[in-house]
Coordinates of C-alpha atoms in Angstrom, one line a residue:
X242 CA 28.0 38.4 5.5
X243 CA 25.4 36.2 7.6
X244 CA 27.0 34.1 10.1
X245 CA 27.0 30.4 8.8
X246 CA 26.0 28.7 12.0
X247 CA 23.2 31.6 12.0
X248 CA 22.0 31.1 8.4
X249 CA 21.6 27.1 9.7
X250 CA 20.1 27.0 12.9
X251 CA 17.7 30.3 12.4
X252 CA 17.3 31.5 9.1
X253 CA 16.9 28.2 7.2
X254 CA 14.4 26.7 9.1
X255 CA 12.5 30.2 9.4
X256 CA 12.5 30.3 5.2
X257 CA 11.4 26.5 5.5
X258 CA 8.3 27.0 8.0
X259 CA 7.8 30.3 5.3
X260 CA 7.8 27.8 2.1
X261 CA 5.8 25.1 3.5
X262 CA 3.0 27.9 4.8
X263 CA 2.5 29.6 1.8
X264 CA 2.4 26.3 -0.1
X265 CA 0.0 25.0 2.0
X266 CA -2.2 28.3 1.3
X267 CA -1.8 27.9 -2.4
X268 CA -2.9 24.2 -1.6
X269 CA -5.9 25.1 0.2
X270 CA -7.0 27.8 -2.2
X271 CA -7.1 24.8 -5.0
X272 CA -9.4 22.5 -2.7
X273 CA -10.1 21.6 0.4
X274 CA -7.0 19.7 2.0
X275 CA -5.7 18.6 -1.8
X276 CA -2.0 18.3 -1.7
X277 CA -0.4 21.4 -3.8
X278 CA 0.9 20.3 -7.6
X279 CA 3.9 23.0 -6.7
X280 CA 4.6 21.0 -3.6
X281 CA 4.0 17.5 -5.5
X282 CA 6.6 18.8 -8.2
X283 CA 9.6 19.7 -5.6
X284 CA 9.0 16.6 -4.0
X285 CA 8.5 14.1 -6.9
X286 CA 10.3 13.4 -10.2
X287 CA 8.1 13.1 -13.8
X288 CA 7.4 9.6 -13.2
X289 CA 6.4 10.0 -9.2
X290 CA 9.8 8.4 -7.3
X291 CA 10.3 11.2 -4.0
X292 CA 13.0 13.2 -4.2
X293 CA 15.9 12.5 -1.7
X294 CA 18.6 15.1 -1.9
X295 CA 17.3 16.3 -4.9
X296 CA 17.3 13.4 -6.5
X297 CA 15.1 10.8 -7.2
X298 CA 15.0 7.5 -5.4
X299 CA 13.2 4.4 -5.5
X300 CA 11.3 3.7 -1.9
X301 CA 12.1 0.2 -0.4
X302 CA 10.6 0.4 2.7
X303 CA 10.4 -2.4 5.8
X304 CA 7.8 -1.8 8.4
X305 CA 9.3 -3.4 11.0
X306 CA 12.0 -1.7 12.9
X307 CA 14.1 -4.5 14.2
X308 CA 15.0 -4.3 18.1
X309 CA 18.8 -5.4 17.5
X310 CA 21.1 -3.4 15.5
X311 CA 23.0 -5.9 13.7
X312 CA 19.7 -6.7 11.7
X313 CA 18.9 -3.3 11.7
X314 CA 22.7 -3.0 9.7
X315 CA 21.6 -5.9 7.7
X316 CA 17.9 -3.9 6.6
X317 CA 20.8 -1.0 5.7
X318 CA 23.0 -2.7 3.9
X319 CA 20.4 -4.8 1.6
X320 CA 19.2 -1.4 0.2
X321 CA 16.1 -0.6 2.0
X322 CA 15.9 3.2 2.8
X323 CA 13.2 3.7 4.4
X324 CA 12.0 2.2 8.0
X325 CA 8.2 2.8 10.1
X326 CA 9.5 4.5 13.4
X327 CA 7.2 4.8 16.4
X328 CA 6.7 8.0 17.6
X329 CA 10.2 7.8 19.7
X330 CA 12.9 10.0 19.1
X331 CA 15.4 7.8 19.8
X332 CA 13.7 5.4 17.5
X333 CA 14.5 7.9 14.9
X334 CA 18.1 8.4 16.2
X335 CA 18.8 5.0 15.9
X336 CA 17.8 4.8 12.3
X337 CA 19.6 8.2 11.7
X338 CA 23.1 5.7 12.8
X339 CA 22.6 3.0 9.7
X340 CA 21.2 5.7 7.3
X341 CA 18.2 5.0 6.7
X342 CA 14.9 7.0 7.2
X343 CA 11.8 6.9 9.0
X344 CA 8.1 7.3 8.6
X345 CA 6.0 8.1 11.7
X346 CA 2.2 6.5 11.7
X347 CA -0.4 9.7 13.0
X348 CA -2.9 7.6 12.9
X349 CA -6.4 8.7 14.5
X350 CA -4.3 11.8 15.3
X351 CA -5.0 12.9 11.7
X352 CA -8.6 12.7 12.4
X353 CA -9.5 16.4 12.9
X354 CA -13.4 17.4 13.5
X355 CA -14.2 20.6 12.8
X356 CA -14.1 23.1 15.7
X357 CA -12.2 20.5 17.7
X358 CA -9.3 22.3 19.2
X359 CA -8.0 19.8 21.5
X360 CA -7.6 17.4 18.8
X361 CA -5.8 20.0 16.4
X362 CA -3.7 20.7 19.3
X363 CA -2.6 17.1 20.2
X364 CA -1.7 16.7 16.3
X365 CA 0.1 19.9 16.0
X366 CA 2.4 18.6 18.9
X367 CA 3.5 15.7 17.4
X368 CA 4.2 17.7 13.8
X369 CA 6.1 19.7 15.9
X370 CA 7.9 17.6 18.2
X371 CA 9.4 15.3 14.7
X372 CA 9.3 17.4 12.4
X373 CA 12.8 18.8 12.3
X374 CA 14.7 15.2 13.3
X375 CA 16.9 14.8 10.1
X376 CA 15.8 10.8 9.6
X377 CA 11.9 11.3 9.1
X378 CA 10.8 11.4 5.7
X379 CA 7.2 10.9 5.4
X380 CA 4.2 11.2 7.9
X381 CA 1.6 8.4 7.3
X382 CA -2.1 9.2 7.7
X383 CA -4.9 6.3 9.3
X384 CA -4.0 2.8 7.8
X385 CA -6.9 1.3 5.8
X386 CA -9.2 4.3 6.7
X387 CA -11.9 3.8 4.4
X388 CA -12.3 0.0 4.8
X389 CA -12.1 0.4 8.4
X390 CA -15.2 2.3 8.1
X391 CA -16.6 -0.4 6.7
X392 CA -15.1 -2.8 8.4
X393 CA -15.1 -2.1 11.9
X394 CA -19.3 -2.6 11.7
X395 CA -19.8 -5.4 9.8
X396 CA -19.2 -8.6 11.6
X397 CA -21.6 -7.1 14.0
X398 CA -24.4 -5.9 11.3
X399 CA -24.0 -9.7 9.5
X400 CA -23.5 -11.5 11.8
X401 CA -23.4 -10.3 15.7
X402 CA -26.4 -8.7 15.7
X403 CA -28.6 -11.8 14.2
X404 CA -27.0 -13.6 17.2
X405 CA -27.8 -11.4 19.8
X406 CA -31.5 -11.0 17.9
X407 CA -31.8 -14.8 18.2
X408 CA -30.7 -15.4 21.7
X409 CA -33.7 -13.0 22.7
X410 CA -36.0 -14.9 20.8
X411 CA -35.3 -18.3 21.9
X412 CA -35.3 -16.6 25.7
X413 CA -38.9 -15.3 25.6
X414 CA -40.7 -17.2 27.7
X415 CA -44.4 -16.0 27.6
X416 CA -47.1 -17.9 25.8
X417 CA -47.9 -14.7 23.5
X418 CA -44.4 -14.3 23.1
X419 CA -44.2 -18.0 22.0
X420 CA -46.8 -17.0 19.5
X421 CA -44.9 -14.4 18.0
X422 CA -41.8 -16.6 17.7
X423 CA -41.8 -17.3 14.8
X424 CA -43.0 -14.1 13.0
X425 CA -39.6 -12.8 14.9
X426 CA -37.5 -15.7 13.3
X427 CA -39.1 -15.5 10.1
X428 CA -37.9 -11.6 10.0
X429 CA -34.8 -12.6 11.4
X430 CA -34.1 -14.7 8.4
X431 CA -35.4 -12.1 6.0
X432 CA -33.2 -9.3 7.7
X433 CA -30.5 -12.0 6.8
X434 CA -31.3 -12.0 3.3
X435 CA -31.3 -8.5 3.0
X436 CA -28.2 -8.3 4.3
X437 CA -27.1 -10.6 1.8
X438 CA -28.5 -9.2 -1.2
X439 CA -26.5 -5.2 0.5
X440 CA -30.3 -3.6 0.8
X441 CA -29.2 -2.6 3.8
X442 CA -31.7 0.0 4.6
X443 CA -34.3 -2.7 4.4
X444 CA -32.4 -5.4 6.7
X445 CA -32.3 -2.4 9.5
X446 CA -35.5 -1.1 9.1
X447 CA -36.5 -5.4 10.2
X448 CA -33.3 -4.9 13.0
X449 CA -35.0 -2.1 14.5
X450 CA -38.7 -3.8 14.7
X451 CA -37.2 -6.8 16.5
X452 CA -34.8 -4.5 19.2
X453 CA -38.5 -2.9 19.6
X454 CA -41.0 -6.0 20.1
X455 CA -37.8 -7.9 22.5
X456 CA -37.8 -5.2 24.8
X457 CA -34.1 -4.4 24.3
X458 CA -32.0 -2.3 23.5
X459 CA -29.6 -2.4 20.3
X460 CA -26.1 -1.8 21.9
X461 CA -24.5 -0.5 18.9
X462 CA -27.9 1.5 17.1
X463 CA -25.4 4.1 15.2
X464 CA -23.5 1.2 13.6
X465 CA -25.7 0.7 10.0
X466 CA -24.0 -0.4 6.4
X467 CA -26.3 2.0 4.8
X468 CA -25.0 5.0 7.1
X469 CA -20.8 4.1 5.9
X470 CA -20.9 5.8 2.3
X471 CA -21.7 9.1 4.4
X472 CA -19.4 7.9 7.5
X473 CA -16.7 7.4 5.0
X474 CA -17.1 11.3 3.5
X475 CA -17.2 12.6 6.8
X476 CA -13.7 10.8 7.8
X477 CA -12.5 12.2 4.3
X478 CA -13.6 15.6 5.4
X479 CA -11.2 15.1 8.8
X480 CA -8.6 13.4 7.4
X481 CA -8.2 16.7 4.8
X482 CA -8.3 18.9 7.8
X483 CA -5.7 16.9 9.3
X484 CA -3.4 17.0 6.3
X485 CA -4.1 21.2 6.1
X486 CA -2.6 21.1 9.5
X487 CA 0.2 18.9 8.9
X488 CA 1.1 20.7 6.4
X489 CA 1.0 24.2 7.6
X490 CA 3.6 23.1 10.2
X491 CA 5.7 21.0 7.8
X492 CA 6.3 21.4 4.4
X493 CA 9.2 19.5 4.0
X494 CA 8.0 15.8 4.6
X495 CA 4.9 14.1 2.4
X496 CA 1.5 12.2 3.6
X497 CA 1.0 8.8 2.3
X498 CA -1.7 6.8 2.9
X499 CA -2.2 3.0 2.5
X500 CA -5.6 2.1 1.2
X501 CA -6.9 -2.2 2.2
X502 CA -7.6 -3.7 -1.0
X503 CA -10.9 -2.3 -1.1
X504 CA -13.3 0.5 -1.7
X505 CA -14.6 2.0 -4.8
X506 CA -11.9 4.5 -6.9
X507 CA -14.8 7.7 -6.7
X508 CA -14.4 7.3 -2.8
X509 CA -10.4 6.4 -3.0
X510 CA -10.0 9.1 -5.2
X511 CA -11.7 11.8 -3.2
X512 CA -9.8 10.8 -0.1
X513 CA -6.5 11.0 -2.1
X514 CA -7.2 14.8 -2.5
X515 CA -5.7 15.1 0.5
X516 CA -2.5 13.2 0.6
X517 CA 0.6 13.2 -1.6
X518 CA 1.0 9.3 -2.2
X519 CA -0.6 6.3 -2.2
X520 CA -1.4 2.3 -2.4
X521 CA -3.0 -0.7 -0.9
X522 CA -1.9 -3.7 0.8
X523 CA -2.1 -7.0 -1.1
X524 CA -0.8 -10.3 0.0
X525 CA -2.0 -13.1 -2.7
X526 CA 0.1 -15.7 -1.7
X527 CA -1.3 -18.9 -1.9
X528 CA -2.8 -18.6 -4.5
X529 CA -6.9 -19.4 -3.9
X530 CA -9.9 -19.1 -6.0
X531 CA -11.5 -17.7 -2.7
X532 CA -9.1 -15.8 -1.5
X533 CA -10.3 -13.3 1.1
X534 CA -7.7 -10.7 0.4
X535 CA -8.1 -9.6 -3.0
X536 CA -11.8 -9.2 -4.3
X537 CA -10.5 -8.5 -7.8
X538 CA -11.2 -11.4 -9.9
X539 CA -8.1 -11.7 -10.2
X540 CA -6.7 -13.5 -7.0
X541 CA -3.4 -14.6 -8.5
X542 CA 0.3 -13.1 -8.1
X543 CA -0.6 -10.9 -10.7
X544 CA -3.4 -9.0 -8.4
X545 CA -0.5 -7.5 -7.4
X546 CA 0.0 -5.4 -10.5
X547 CA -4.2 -5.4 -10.6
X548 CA -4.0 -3.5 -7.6
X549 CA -1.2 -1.2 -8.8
X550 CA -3.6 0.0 -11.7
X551 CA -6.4 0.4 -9.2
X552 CA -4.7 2.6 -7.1
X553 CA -2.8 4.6 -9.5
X554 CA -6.4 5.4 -11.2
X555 CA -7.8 6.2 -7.5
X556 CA -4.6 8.5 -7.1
X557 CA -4.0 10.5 -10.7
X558 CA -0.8 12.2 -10.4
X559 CA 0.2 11.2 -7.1
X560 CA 3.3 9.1 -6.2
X561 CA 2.0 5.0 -5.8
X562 CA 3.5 3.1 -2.7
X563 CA 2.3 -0.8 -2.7
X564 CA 2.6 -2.8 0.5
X565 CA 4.2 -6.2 0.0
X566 CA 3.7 -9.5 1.6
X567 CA 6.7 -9.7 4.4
X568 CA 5.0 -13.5 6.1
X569 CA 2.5 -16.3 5.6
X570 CA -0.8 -16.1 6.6
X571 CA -0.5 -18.8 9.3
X572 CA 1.9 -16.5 10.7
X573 CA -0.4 -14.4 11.9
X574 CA -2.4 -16.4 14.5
X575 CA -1.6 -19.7 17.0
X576 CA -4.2 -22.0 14.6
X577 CA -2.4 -21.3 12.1
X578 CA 0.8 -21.8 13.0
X579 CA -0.7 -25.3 14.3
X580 CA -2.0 -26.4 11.1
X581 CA -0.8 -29.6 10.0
X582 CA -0.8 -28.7 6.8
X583 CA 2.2 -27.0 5.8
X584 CA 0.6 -26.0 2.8
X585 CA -2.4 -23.8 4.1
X586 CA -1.0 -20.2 4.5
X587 CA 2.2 -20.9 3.5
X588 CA 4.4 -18.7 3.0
X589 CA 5.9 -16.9 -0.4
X590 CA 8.7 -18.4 -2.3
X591 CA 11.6 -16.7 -3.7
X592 CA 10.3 -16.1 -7.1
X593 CA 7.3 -15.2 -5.7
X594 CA 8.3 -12.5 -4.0
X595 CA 10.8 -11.3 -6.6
X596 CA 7.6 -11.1 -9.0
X597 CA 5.9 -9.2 -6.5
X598 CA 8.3 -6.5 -6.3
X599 CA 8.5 -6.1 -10.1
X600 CA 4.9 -6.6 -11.2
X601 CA 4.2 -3.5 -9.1
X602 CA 7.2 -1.8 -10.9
X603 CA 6.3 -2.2 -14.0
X604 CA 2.7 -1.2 -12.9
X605 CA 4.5 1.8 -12.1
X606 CA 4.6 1.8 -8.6
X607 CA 7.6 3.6 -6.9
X608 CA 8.1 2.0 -3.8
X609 CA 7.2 -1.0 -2.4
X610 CA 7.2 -1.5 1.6
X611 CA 7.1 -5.0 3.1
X612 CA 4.3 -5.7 5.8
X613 CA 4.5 -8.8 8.5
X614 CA 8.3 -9.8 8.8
X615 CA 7.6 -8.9 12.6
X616 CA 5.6 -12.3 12.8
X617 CA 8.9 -14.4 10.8
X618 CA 12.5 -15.4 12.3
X619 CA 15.1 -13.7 11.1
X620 CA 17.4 -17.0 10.0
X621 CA 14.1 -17.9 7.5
X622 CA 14.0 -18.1 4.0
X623 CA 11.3 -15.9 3.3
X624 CA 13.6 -13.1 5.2
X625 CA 16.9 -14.1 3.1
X626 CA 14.6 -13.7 -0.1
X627 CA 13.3 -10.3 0.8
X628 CA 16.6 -8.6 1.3
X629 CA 18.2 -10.6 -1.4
X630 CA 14.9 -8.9 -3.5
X631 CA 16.0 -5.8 -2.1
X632 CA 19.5 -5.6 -2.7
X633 CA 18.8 -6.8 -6.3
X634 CA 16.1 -3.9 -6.3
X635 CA 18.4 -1.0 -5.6
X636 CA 21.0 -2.1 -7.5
X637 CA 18.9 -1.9 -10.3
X638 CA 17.3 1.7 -9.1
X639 CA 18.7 4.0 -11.4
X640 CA 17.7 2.0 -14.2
X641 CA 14.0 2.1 -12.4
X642 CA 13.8 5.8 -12.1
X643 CA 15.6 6.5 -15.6
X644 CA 13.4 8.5 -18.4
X645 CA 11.3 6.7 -20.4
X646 CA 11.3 6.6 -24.0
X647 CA 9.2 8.6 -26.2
X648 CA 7.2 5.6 -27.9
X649 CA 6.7 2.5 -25.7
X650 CA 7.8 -1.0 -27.1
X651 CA 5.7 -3.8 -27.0
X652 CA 6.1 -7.6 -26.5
X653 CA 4.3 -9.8 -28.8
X654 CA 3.6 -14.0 -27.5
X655 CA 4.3 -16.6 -29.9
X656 CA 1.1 -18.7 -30.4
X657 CA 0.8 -21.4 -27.7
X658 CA -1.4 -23.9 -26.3
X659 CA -3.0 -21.3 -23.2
X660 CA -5.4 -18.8 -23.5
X661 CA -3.1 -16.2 -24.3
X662 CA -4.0 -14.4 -27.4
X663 CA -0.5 -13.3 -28.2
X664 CA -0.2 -11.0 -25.0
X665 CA 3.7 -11.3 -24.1
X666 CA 5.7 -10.5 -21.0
X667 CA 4.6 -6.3 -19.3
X668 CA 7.3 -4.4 -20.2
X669 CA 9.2 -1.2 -18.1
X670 CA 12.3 0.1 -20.4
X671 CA 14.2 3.3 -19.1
X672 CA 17.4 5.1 -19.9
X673 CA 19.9 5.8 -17.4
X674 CA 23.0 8.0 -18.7
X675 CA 24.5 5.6 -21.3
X676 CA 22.6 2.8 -20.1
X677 CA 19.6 0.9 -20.8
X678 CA 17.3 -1.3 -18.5
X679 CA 14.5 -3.2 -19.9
X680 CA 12.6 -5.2 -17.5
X681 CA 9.9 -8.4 -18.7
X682 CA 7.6 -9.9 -16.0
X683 CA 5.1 -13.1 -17.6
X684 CA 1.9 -12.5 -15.9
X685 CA 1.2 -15.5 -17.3
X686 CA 1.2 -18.9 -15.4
X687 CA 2.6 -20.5 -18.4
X688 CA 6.3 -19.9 -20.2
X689 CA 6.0 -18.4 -23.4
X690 CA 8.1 -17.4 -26.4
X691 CA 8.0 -13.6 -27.1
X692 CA 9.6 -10.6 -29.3
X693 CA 10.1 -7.4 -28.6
X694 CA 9.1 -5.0 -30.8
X695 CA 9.6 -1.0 -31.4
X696 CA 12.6 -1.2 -29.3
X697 CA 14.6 2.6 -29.8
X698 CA 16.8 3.2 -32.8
X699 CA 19.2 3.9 -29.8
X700 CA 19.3 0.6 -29.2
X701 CA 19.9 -1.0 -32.6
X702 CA 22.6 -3.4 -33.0
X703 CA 23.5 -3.4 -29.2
X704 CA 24.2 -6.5 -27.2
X705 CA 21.6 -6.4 -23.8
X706 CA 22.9 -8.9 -21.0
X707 CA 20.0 -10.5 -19.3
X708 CA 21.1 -9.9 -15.8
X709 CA 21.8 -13.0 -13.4
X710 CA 22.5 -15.5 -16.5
X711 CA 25.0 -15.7 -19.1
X712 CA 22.8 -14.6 -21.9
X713 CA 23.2 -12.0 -24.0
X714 CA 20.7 -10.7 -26.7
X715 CA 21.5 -8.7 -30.1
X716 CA 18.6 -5.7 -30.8
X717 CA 18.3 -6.0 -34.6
X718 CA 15.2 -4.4 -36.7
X719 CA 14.0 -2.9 -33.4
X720 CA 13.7 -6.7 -31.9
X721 CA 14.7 -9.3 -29.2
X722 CA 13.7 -12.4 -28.6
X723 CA 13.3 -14.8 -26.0
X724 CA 11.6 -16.9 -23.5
X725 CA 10.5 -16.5 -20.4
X726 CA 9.1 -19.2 -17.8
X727 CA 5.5 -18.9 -15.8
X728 CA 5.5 -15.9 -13.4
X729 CA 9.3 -15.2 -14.5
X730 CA 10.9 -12.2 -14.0
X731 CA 14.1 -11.1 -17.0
X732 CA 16.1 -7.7 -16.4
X733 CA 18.1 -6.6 -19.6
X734 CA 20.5 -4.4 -19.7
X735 CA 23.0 -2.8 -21.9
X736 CA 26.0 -3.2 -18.7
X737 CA 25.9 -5.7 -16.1
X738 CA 26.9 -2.8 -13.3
X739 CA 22.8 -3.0 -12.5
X740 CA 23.6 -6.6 -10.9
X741 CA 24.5 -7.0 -7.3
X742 CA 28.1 -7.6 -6.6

């Protein structure tokens, strides 16, 4: 008989390394850095909640890791499970203490060119160096790679490089230069309009003629909108080489990626290849017609869910993590936080960010992981209301990653003075054991009256508690009904063990 301390230190970790290689081969036989469906399976359930322990678990995640450790206890015991760690062992240690786990950014790191051995080496390192710490969980790959692409050129292409263009003009000094003057400005503007209008190859073709006839030299000549389609592929191409690695030195921990609120779902989905989950950041609150964050038409709470669609068709069959809003927007710079009006960039209310969570639930996401909280105290409401959201989340979790039921209900909207068109509260209903959990969120500014419909025969004649009220609600013919306020949130729910103590 193998030694026991043996079979742990050496032998286990050897038939690890062994299962994560060949899975990674099997991987890279199927495509170019696309994450393995074997692997995907032992790591995910069905419905795409990671596997912790063998079992699965609904990711509530915090990307702050606080500095003190009696808020870090606090993150613990409000149910989040999941915690960004610098790349700091004892960062991961101390997480290890209160339970929880950690994900470790790579960031460029995961950037591999081919042929570029320095840069495979430095990544390998890392993997190497975390990879067997019993609190990491995931590795995360470039945050908002694509857009960055995108992005990181195009206050310079809009509206830099006209400035730059212009300060030349109005500093030529020479009557023949004062001749051409305004031929220069009169491309300027139409370089502009270009720009505008995204004919992009036109606007740089008129860049390029300017630099010329100035005398100067464009300081940034590689940086061209029309050149980010094929800058974007090429980035997709590294980050896939990058995953190969990761995974042929790890096969135990998953690649997620966050996504900006951007980008078309042919180029999101090609990039998502590579990884093994995925979402986008979206942070609607206020609420603004021309809100700069979402360019879905939809720029309400509910772009929230909008979004969760959006990446869960960019990502087929891969596990969808959405990024919640943890602050205001004035947190985030001095003018804001001077504004006099408390109003502008405010931040989200309690039943705002309760809906938040849920309307990417029922979207089917299966974790959500709060961004900003670093720029909020710690005595604020916004804080109270995000654990209290947590703690109401994973009390509910085993009702969230419960087995659906064979033939989806439906909720039907009694007729009402909006522009509803009968379209009733999004419904998520799962079995958990003996237990039910049925879960109605209004994406609807208005409160409507609604029945349930094609509820299981399971279900008939049972009494479901609406959780957090004294209501209870008799299934009969397949059926409930009730109401349900403007942006409301209702959990139902056949025991009221789901509600937090």
């Amino acid at each position: 008989m193998l030694n026991a301390q043996f079979c742990r230190v050496f032998l286990y970790p050897l038939l690890l390394s062994l299962i994560g290689f060949f899975g990674q081969n099997a991987g890279a036989q199927a495509g170019p850095g696309r994450a393995d469906k074997a692997v995907l399976d032992s790591h995910f359930n069905r419905e795409g909640f990671l596997k912790i322990d063998g079992k699965p678990r609904l990711i509530i995640a915090l990307y702050e890791l606080p500095g003190d450790d009696e808020r870090l206890r606090e993150v613990a015991e409000s149910g989040f499970n999941l915690v960004r760690a610098p790349q700091d062992v004892e960062a991961l240690d101390r997480l290890r203490r209160y339970d929880l786990h950690g994900w470790i950014c790579l960031g460029s790191t995961a950037e591999l060119k081919d042929g570029d051995r320095d840069a495979e080496r430095k990544l390998s390192q890392a993997i190497n160096h975390f990879k067997d710490h019993p609190a990491l969980l995931v590795w995360e790959l470039p945050d908002e790679a694509l857009w960055n692409v995108w992005w990181s050129r195009m206050h310079w292409i809009t509206t830099g490089q006209q400035q730059e263009l212009r300060k030349l003009i109005e500093k030529a000094g020479t009557e023949a230069a004062g001749r051409d003057r305004a031929k220069w400005l009169s491309l300027l503007r139409k370089a502009h309009d270009y720009d505008q209008r995204g004919l992009w190859k036109q606007a740089e073709e008129i860049y390029s003629t300017l630099w010329k006839e100035l005398g100067a030299k464009n300081p940034r000549p590689d940086w061209k909108m029309s050149q980010c389609p094929e800058q974007v592929d090429e980035l997709t191409e590294e980050v896939a080489r990058g995953c190969r690695v990761v995974r042929q030195l790890d096969g135990r921990h998953i690649l997620w990626q966050n996504h900006a609120p951007r980008n078309s779902v042919q180029s999101l989905r090609e990039y998502n290849q590579a990884v093994d989950a995925a979402g986008c950041d979206i942070y609607p609150v206020p609420f603004s017609p021309n809100s700069g964050h979402s360019d879905l038409k939809d720029t309400n709470l509910t772009a929230v869910g909008a979004y969760t669609d959006r990446m869960r068709e960019a990502a087929p069959g891969k596990s969808s993590w959405m990024v919640l809003q943890g602050f205001g927007w004035r947190d985030l710079s001095e003018s804001g936080k001077n504004d006099p009006d408390p109003r502008k960039g405010r931040r989200p209310t309690f039943s705002e960010t309760r809906f938040m969570a849920y309307d990417a639930i029922v979207h089917g996401a299966n974790a959500v992981l709060y961004w900003g909280t670093h720029s909020i105290e710690k005595d604020s409401s916004l804080w109270r209301d995000i654990m209290k959201v947590a703690k109401e989340l994973r009390a509910l979790e085993f009702g969230i990653v419960g087995d659906p039921p064979k033939e989806a209900s439906v909720a039907i909207a009694d007729e009402t003075y909006g522009s509803i068109d009968g379209q009733g509260p999004r419904l998520m209903l799962r079995k958990t054991q003996d237990d039910w959990v049925l879960i109605a969120v209004n994406e609807h500014s208005q409160g409507i009256a609604f029945t349930i419909r094609g509820l299981p025969k399971e279900l008939e004649g049972k009494t479901l508690c609406r959780l957090y009220s004294e209501e209870t609600h008799l299934v009969k013919g397949g059926r409930l009904r009730d109401g349900i306020a403007g942006f409301g949130v209702h959990v139902y729910a056949t025991s009221r063990r789901f509600e937090v103590k």
